[in-house]
Amino acid sequence: MAKQTNISLRRDVIYSVYVRSHTPEGTFRALIGDLDRIRALGTDIIWLMPIHPIGVKGKKGSLGCPYANRDYRTVNPEYGTMEDFKALVEEIHRRGMKCIIDVVYNHTSPDSVLTQEHPEFFYRKSDGNMGNRVGDWTDVVDLDYGCRELWDYQIESLVMWAGIVDGFRCDVASMVPVEFWCEAREAVEKVRPDCIWLAETVHSGFSQMNRKLGLYSSNDYEMFRAFDMEYDYDIREVFDRYLKGECGLSNYIDMLNFQECAYPENYIKMRCLENHDQPRICSFVKDAKALENFTAFLYFLKGSTLIYAGQEFCNDHTPSLFEKEDILRTAADITPLLRKLYEVKKTVLSAEDYFKGSADDANDIAILERDDTRTLKVGVFSLKGKAAEVQVSLPDGTYTNHLDGKTVQVAGGRLRCTGAPMVLSCVL
């Protein structure tokens, strides 16, 4: 595990922003106008999806994908100037939040600065031409980390940005050698000792496929050598199957329990219901009470919490990466719920908590425990909004639900779940 990891990151909420689609203007300066609202949601870290110029050659859609990076050391002129970007970061900091940016180090656009100035940095196909190892990523060409000079260039770029921002979300980080990330972290440490490192580790099935094809793909345990936080894609496929009704809730809870013993003690997973690569949770969950439970369940899980812009407005359409599709600011606004959950995450839950979960598959109710040896916290989340009686580990007595202030009774180790989410606690 990265020695410098601060486990207090487990209590942080990350808000993901796609600058192009976040405001009508789609600029750094326009985003400043929404920072107060984002902070009021309960946000500690703003993650800006790629801010760099986008490649034109082979681009997807009319505007191209931000993950087809044309220049690692400048900003997308459609978003503004470098001065505009620095002003945005300054305003984020002024509101007590941190800013991390996307780092896309597995590949670049075919017309990137590096393809022109350093063609030796790139993977070559059998015919000698640049290409990519993953078939549907047709708008990018892969970098070759067998070239030592590439390491130096990329690390220099990270050090430059670390003088401005607070950390990095590293795209498909598992496909870049973990030794590179370790060296990069050591170099950045000299500029920003508290730099935040978030890895987009990959789905288990994707990693399995890559390894079968002979491609490099490190596992999540290996990646924790360099990173503070990782995606929970190692178990995401089970969650997706649950959403589709292909397995029981207990299957997913079992995977959460497995994580607790599979990783170093100070591991941090970034938990999300949705992100720019995954369908909106509201495309699966249509019932308001069920959505409330899913959202409370998310915040109760051990790890940092990700909110993808538009999630607070219950958007059910996943916006395109290749076009400008503005967030729909609908009447279905769950901001009050997010604020309450943030308060509970900060005041009731602890960074030192151990996690254990179980499930009532018949009623789709998750019964989760967080325990720091001083206080036991129990979360009961009815993911279909059903009422039922459930078994809990709390002593018999009267408890106050931290989410709505109502009292509930535990008798004989059981309590009545009304269908609303509950977070209860007792001193051990």
Coordinates of C-alpha atoms in Angstrom, one line a residue:
M1 CA 0.0 0.0 0.0
A2 CA 1.2 3.5 -0.7
K3 CA 2.9 4.5 2.5
Q4 CA 1.7 8.1 2.4
T5 CA -2.0 7.3 2.0
N6 CA -4.2 9.3 4.3
I7 CA -7.2 7.1 5.2
S8 CA -9.3 10.2 5.9
L9 CA -9.9 10.2 2.2
R10 CA -12.5 7.4 3.0
R11 CA -14.7 10.2 4.4
D12 CA -14.5 12.4 1.3
V13 CA -17.0 13.0 -1.4
I14 CA -15.8 13.5 -5.0
Y15 CA -17.8 15.4 -7.6
S16 CA -17.0 14.6 -11.2
V17 CA -17.3 17.4 -13.8
Y18 CA -17.2 17.2 -17.6
V19 CA -16.4 20.8 -18.4
R20 CA -17.8 20.7 -22.0
S21 CA -21.3 19.7 -20.8
H22 CA -21.5 21.2 -17.3
T23 CA -22.6 24.6 -18.3
P24 CA -24.2 26.1 -21.4
E25 CA -20.9 27.9 -22.1
G26 CA -18.8 24.8 -21.4
T27 CA -15.8 26.7 -20.1
F28 CA -13.6 26.9 -17.0
R29 CA -14.9 30.4 -16.2
A30 CA -18.5 29.4 -16.4
L31 CA -17.9 26.5 -14.1
I32 CA -16.9 28.9 -11.4
G33 CA -20.4 30.1 -11.2
D34 CA -21.6 26.6 -10.1
L35 CA -18.9 26.0 -7.4
D36 CA -21.0 27.3 -4.5
R37 CA -23.8 24.8 -5.4
I38 CA -21.4 21.9 -5.8
R39 CA -19.8 22.7 -2.4
A40 CA -23.2 22.9 -0.8
L41 CA -24.0 19.4 -2.0
G42 CA -21.3 18.1 0.3
T43 CA -18.2 18.0 -1.9
D44 CA -14.6 17.7 -0.8
I45 CA -12.9 17.1 -4.1
I46 CA -13.8 18.2 -7.7
W47 CA -12.5 15.8 -10.4
L48 CA -12.3 17.5 -13.7
M49 CA -12.5 15.0 -16.6
P50 CA -9.7 15.7 -19.2
I51 CA -9.0 19.3 -19.6
H52 CA -6.4 18.9 -22.4
P53 CA -6.8 19.6 -26.2
I54 CA -8.7 16.8 -28.0
G55 CA -7.4 15.1 -31.1
V56 CA -9.0 15.7 -34.5
K57 CA -7.6 12.7 -36.5
G58 CA -9.9 9.7 -36.1
K59 CA -12.1 11.6 -33.6
K60 CA -15.4 10.1 -32.5
G61 CA -18.6 12.2 -32.9
S62 CA -18.6 15.8 -33.9
L63 CA -16.4 17.1 -31.0
G64 CA -14.2 14.2 -30.2
C65 CA -13.5 12.3 -27.0
P66 CA -11.6 14.1 -24.2
Y67 CA -9.7 10.8 -23.6
A68 CA -8.1 11.2 -27.0
N69 CA -5.5 13.7 -25.6
R70 CA -3.5 15.8 -28.1
D71 CA -1.2 17.6 -25.7
Y72 CA -0.4 16.7 -22.0
R73 CA 1.0 20.1 -21.1
T74 CA -1.7 22.6 -22.3
V75 CA -5.5 23.1 -21.8
N76 CA -8.3 22.7 -24.3
P77 CA -8.8 26.1 -25.9
E78 CA -12.5 25.4 -26.1
Y79 CA -12.6 25.5 -22.3
G80 CA -10.4 28.7 -22.0
T81 CA -6.8 29.6 -21.4
M82 CA -4.3 28.3 -18.8
E83 CA -5.0 31.5 -16.8
D84 CA -8.7 30.6 -16.9
F85 CA -7.9 27.2 -15.6
K86 CA -5.7 28.4 -12.8
A87 CA -8.5 30.9 -11.8
L88 CA -10.9 28.0 -11.6
V89 CA -8.6 26.0 -9.4
E90 CA -8.1 29.0 -7.2
E91 CA -11.8 29.4 -6.8
I92 CA -12.2 25.7 -5.9
H93 CA -9.5 26.1 -3.2
R94 CA -11.2 29.3 -1.9
R95 CA -14.3 27.2 -1.2
G96 CA -12.4 24.6 0.8
M97 CA -12.4 22.0 -1.9
K98 CA -9.5 20.2 -3.7
C99 CA -9.1 19.8 -7.5
I100 CA -7.9 16.7 -9.3
I101 CA -7.5 16.3 -13.0
D102 CA -7.7 13.3 -15.4
V103 CA -4.4 11.9 -16.5
V104 CA -4.7 9.7 -19.7
Y105 CA -1.4 8.0 -19.8
N106 CA -2.1 4.8 -21.7
H107 CA -2.7 6.5 -25.1
T108 CA -2.9 9.7 -27.0
S109 CA -4.8 10.9 -30.1
P110 CA -3.2 9.9 -33.4
D111 CA -2.3 13.6 -34.1
S112 CA -0.9 14.3 -30.6
V113 CA 2.2 16.4 -30.0
L114 CA 4.0 13.3 -29.0
T115 CA 3.2 11.4 -32.2
Q116 CA 4.9 14.3 -34.1
E117 CA 7.8 15.0 -31.8
H118 CA 8.5 11.6 -30.2
P119 CA 7.2 8.8 -32.5
E120 CA 9.5 6.4 -30.6
F121 CA 7.2 6.7 -27.6
F122 CA 4.5 4.6 -29.3
Y123 CA 3.4 1.0 -29.6
R124 CA 3.8 -0.4 -33.1
K125 CA 1.6 -3.0 -34.7
S126 CA 3.0 -5.9 -36.7
D127 CA 3.0 -3.7 -39.9
G128 CA 5.2 -1.1 -38.1
N129 CA 2.4 1.5 -37.8
M130 CA 1.2 3.1 -34.6
G131 CA -2.0 1.6 -33.2
N132 CA -4.0 0.5 -30.2
R133 CA -4.2 -2.8 -28.4
V134 CA -8.0 -2.5 -27.6
G135 CA -10.1 -2.8 -30.7
D136 CA -12.9 -0.3 -30.1
W137 CA -10.6 2.5 -29.0
T138 CA -10.2 3.6 -32.6
D139 CA -9.5 7.3 -31.9
V140 CA -6.3 6.7 -30.0
V141 CA -2.8 5.2 -30.4
D142 CA -1.1 3.4 -27.4
L143 CA 2.1 4.5 -25.7
D144 CA 5.0 2.1 -25.2
Y145 CA 6.4 2.2 -21.6
G146 CA 9.3 0.1 -22.8
C147 CA 10.8 3.4 -23.8
R148 CA 12.5 5.0 -20.8
E149 CA 12.4 8.5 -22.2
L150 CA 8.6 8.3 -22.2
W151 CA 8.7 7.8 -18.4
D152 CA 10.8 11.0 -18.0
Y153 CA 8.4 13.0 -20.2
Q154 CA 5.3 11.8 -18.5
I155 CA 6.7 12.4 -15.0
E156 CA 7.8 15.9 -15.9
S157 CA 4.3 16.6 -17.0
L158 CA 2.8 15.3 -13.7
V159 CA 5.3 17.4 -11.7
M160 CA 4.2 20.5 -13.8
W161 CA 0.5 20.0 -13.1
A162 CA 1.2 19.1 -9.4
G163 CA 2.3 22.7 -9.0
I164 CA -1.3 23.7 -9.8
V165 CA -3.7 20.9 -8.8
D166 CA -4.1 18.6 -5.8
G167 CA -4.0 15.3 -7.5
F168 CA -4.8 13.0 -10.4
R169 CA -7.4 10.5 -11.5
C170 CA -5.4 8.2 -13.7
D171 CA -7.3 6.7 -16.7
V172 CA -7.1 2.9 -17.2
A173 CA -4.2 3.0 -14.8
S174 CA -3.9 -0.8 -14.7
M175 CA -2.6 -0.8 -18.3
V176 CA 0.4 1.4 -17.4
P177 CA 3.2 -0.3 -15.5
V178 CA 2.7 0.0 -11.7
E179 CA 6.5 0.7 -11.4
F180 CA 6.0 3.8 -13.5
W181 CA 3.2 5.0 -11.1
C182 CA 5.5 4.4 -8.1
E183 CA 8.3 6.4 -9.7
A184 CA 5.9 9.2 -10.7
R185 CA 4.5 9.4 -7.2
E186 CA 7.9 9.7 -5.7
A187 CA 8.8 12.6 -8.0
V188 CA 5.4 14.4 -7.4
E189 CA 5.9 14.0 -3.7
K190 CA 8.7 16.6 -3.8
V191 CA 6.3 19.2 -5.3
R192 CA 3.0 18.2 -3.6
P193 CA 3.5 15.9 -0.6
D194 CA -0.2 15.5 0.0
C195 CA -1.0 14.7 -3.7
I196 CA -4.2 12.6 -4.2
W197 CA -3.8 9.5 -6.4
L198 CA -6.9 7.9 -7.8
A199 CA -6.6 4.9 -10.1
E200 CA -9.2 3.8 -12.6
T201 CA -8.5 0.1 -12.1
V202 CA -10.4 -2.0 -14.6
H203 CA -13.2 -4.5 -14.5
S204 CA -12.2 -8.0 -13.7
G205 CA -13.4 -9.3 -17.0
F206 CA -11.5 -6.7 -18.9
S207 CA -8.3 -7.5 -17.1
Q208 CA -8.8 -11.2 -17.7
M209 CA -9.3 -10.6 -21.4
N210 CA -6.2 -8.4 -21.6
R211 CA -4.0 -11.0 -19.9
K212 CA -5.4 -13.7 -22.1
L213 CA -4.2 -11.6 -25.1
G214 CA -0.8 -11.1 -23.5
L215 CA -1.3 -7.5 -22.6
Y216 CA -0.1 -5.9 -19.4
S217 CA -2.9 -5.5 -16.8
S218 CA -2.0 -5.2 -13.2
N219 CA -4.5 -6.2 -10.5
D220 CA -5.9 -4.0 -7.8
Y221 CA -3.7 -5.3 -5.1
E222 CA -0.6 -4.5 -7.1
M223 CA -1.9 -1.0 -7.9
F224 CA -2.3 -0.1 -4.2
R225 CA 1.5 0.1 -4.2
A226 CA 1.2 3.5 -5.9
F227 CA -2.3 4.7 -5.4
D228 CA -4.4 6.0 -2.5
M229 CA -7.8 5.2 -4.0
E230 CA -9.0 2.8 -6.7
Y231 CA -12.3 2.2 -8.5
D232 CA -14.3 -0.7 -7.2
Y233 CA -14.5 -2.2 -10.7
D234 CA -13.0 -5.4 -9.3
I235 CA -16.6 -6.2 -8.1
R236 CA -18.6 -3.9 -10.3
E237 CA -19.7 -6.7 -12.6
V238 CA -21.5 -8.4 -9.7
F239 CA -23.3 -5.1 -8.9
D240 CA -24.3 -4.7 -12.5
R241 CA -25.7 -8.2 -12.5
Y242 CA -27.7 -7.4 -9.4
L243 CA -29.1 -4.3 -11.1
K244 CA -30.2 -6.4 -14.0
G245 CA -31.8 -9.0 -11.8
E246 CA -29.3 -11.7 -12.7
C247 CA -28.1 -12.4 -9.1
G248 CA -29.1 -11.7 -5.6
L249 CA -28.1 -8.8 -3.4
S250 CA -26.1 -11.1 -1.2
N251 CA -23.8 -12.0 -4.0
Y252 CA -22.7 -8.3 -4.2
I253 CA -22.5 -8.0 -0.4
D254 CA -20.2 -11.1 -0.3
M255 CA -17.9 -9.3 -2.7
L256 CA -17.8 -6.2 -0.5
N257 CA -16.9 -8.4 2.5
F258 CA -14.2 -10.1 0.4
Q259 CA -12.6 -6.7 -0.4
E260 CA -12.3 -6.1 3.4
C261 CA -9.8 -9.0 3.7
A262 CA -8.3 -9.0 0.2
Y263 CA -6.5 -5.7 0.4
P264 CA -4.1 -3.9 2.7
E265 CA -5.6 -2.6 5.9
N266 CA -5.5 1.0 4.8
Y267 CA -7.1 0.4 1.3
I268 CA -9.5 2.9 -0.1
K269 CA -12.1 2.1 -2.8
M270 CA -14.0 4.9 -4.5
R271 CA -17.6 3.9 -4.5
C272 CA -20.1 5.0 -7.2
L273 CA -23.5 4.2 -8.5
E274 CA -22.7 5.7 -11.8
N275 CA -19.9 7.6 -13.7
H276 CA -19.2 8.8 -17.2
D277 CA -18.5 5.2 -18.4
Q278 CA -21.5 3.5 -16.6
P279 CA -25.2 3.9 -17.1
R280 CA -27.0 6.4 -14.8
I281 CA -28.5 4.6 -11.8
C282 CA -31.8 6.2 -12.6
S283 CA -31.9 4.2 -15.8
F284 CA -32.3 1.1 -13.6
V285 CA -34.0 2.5 -10.4
K286 CA -37.2 4.4 -11.2
D287 CA -38.8 4.4 -7.7
A288 CA -38.0 7.4 -5.6
K289 CA -37.9 5.5 -2.3
A290 CA -35.6 2.8 -3.9
L291 CA -33.3 5.6 -5.2
E292 CA -33.1 7.1 -1.8
N293 CA -32.0 3.7 -0.4
F294 CA -29.4 3.2 -3.1
T295 CA -27.9 6.6 -2.5
A296 CA -27.8 6.1 1.3
F297 CA -26.3 2.7 0.7
L298 CA -23.6 4.3 -1.4
Y299 CA -22.6 6.8 1.2
F300 CA -22.5 4.2 3.9
L301 CA -20.0 1.9 2.1
K302 CA -16.4 2.1 3.3
G303 CA -14.4 4.3 1.0
S304 CA -14.7 7.7 -0.8
T305 CA -18.0 8.5 -2.5
L306 CA -18.3 9.7 -6.1
I307 CA -21.2 11.8 -7.4
Y308 CA -21.3 12.2 -11.2
A309 CA -22.6 15.6 -12.2
G310 CA -26.3 15.3 -12.9
Q311 CA -26.8 12.5 -10.4
E312 CA -28.2 15.0 -7.9
F313 CA -30.9 15.8 -10.5
C314 CA -31.8 12.1 -11.1
N315 CA -30.7 12.2 -14.7
D316 CA -31.3 8.9 -16.4
H317 CA -29.5 9.6 -19.6
T318 CA -25.7 9.0 -19.8
P319 CA -24.3 12.0 -21.7
S320 CA -22.1 11.3 -24.7
L321 CA -18.4 11.9 -24.4
F322 CA -18.3 12.9 -28.0
E323 CA -20.9 15.6 -28.1
K324 CA -22.1 18.5 -25.9
E325 CA -25.1 17.2 -23.9
D326 CA -25.9 19.5 -21.0
I327 CA -26.9 18.3 -17.6
L328 CA -30.7 18.3 -17.1
R329 CA -31.5 20.3 -14.0
T330 CA -34.8 18.7 -13.3
A331 CA -37.4 19.1 -10.6
A332 CA -36.3 15.7 -9.2
D333 CA -33.5 17.2 -7.1
I334 CA -32.1 15.0 -4.3
T335 CA -29.7 17.7 -3.0
P336 CA -31.3 17.7 0.5
L337 CA -30.6 14.0 0.7
L338 CA -27.0 14.3 -0.4
R339 CA -26.4 17.0 2.2
K340 CA -27.8 14.9 5.0
L341 CA -25.8 11.8 3.8
Y342 CA -22.6 14.0 3.7
E343 CA -23.3 15.1 7.3
V344 CA -23.7 11.5 8.4
K345 CA -20.6 10.4 6.5
K346 CA -18.6 13.1 8.2
T347 CA -20.0 12.9 11.8
V348 CA -21.2 9.4 12.3
L349 CA -19.0 7.2 10.2
S350 CA -15.3 6.9 10.9
A351 CA -12.2 6.5 8.6
E352 CA -11.1 3.7 10.9
D353 CA -14.2 1.6 10.5
Y354 CA -14.2 -2.1 9.7
F355 CA -16.9 -3.2 7.4
K356 CA -19.2 -6.2 7.4
G357 CA -22.4 -6.8 5.5
S358 CA -25.3 -9.2 4.9
A359 CA -28.5 -9.2 2.9
D360 CA -32.1 -10.2 3.0
D361 CA -32.4 -11.4 -0.6
A362 CA -36.2 -12.0 -0.4
N363 CA -36.8 -8.3 0.2
D364 CA -33.6 -6.8 -1.3
I365 CA -32.5 -5.3 2.0
A366 CA -28.8 -4.7 2.7
I367 CA -27.8 -4.7 6.4
L368 CA -24.3 -3.2 6.7
E369 CA -22.1 -2.6 9.7
R370 CA -19.3 -0.2 10.3
D371 CA -17.3 -0.6 13.5
D372 CA -14.3 1.4 14.8
T373 CA -14.2 -0.6 18.1
R374 CA -15.7 2.4 19.9
T375 CA -19.0 2.7 18.1
L376 CA -21.1 0.3 16.0
K377 CA -22.9 1.8 13.1
V378 CA -25.6 -0.2 11.3
G379 CA -27.2 0.8 8.0
V380 CA -30.4 -0.8 6.7
F381 CA -31.2 -0.1 3.1
S382 CA -34.2 -1.4 1.3
L383 CA -33.1 -1.3 -2.3
K384 CA -36.6 -2.0 -3.6
G385 CA -38.3 0.3 -1.0
K386 CA -40.0 -2.6 0.7
A387 CA -41.0 -2.8 4.4
A388 CA -39.8 -5.9 6.3
E389 CA -38.5 -7.1 9.6
V390 CA -34.7 -7.6 9.6
Q391 CA -32.0 -9.0 12.0
V392 CA -29.4 -6.6 13.3
S393 CA -26.4 -6.7 15.6
L394 CA -27.6 -3.9 17.8
P395 CA -28.6 -4.5 21.5
D396 CA -32.3 -4.3 22.2
G397 CA -33.5 -0.7 22.8
T398 CA -34.6 2.5 21.2
Y399 CA -32.5 4.2 18.5
T400 CA -32.6 7.4 16.5
N401 CA -32.3 7.2 12.8
H402 CA -29.5 9.6 11.9
L403 CA -31.1 10.2 8.5
D404 CA -34.5 11.5 9.5
G405 CA -34.4 11.8 13.3
K406 CA -37.2 9.2 13.9
T407 CA -36.9 6.6 16.6
V408 CA -36.9 2.9 15.9
Q409 CA -37.1 -0.1 18.3
V410 CA -34.8 -3.2 18.3
A411 CA -36.4 -6.1 20.1
G412 CA -35.0 -9.6 20.1
G413 CA -32.3 -8.5 17.7
R414 CA -34.8 -7.5 15.1
L415 CA -36.2 -4.2 13.8
R416 CA -38.9 -3.1 11.5
C417 CA -37.7 -1.6 8.3
T418 CA -40.3 0.7 6.9
G419 CA -38.7 0.9 3.4
A420 CA -36.9 4.2 4.2
P421 CA -33.1 4.0 4.7
M422 CA -31.8 3.9 8.3
V423 CA -28.4 4.6 9.9
L424 CA -28.3 3.7 13.6
S425 CA -25.4 3.6 16.1
C426 CA -24.5 2.6 19.6
V427 CA -21.4 3.0 21.8
L428 CA -19.6 -0.3 22.3

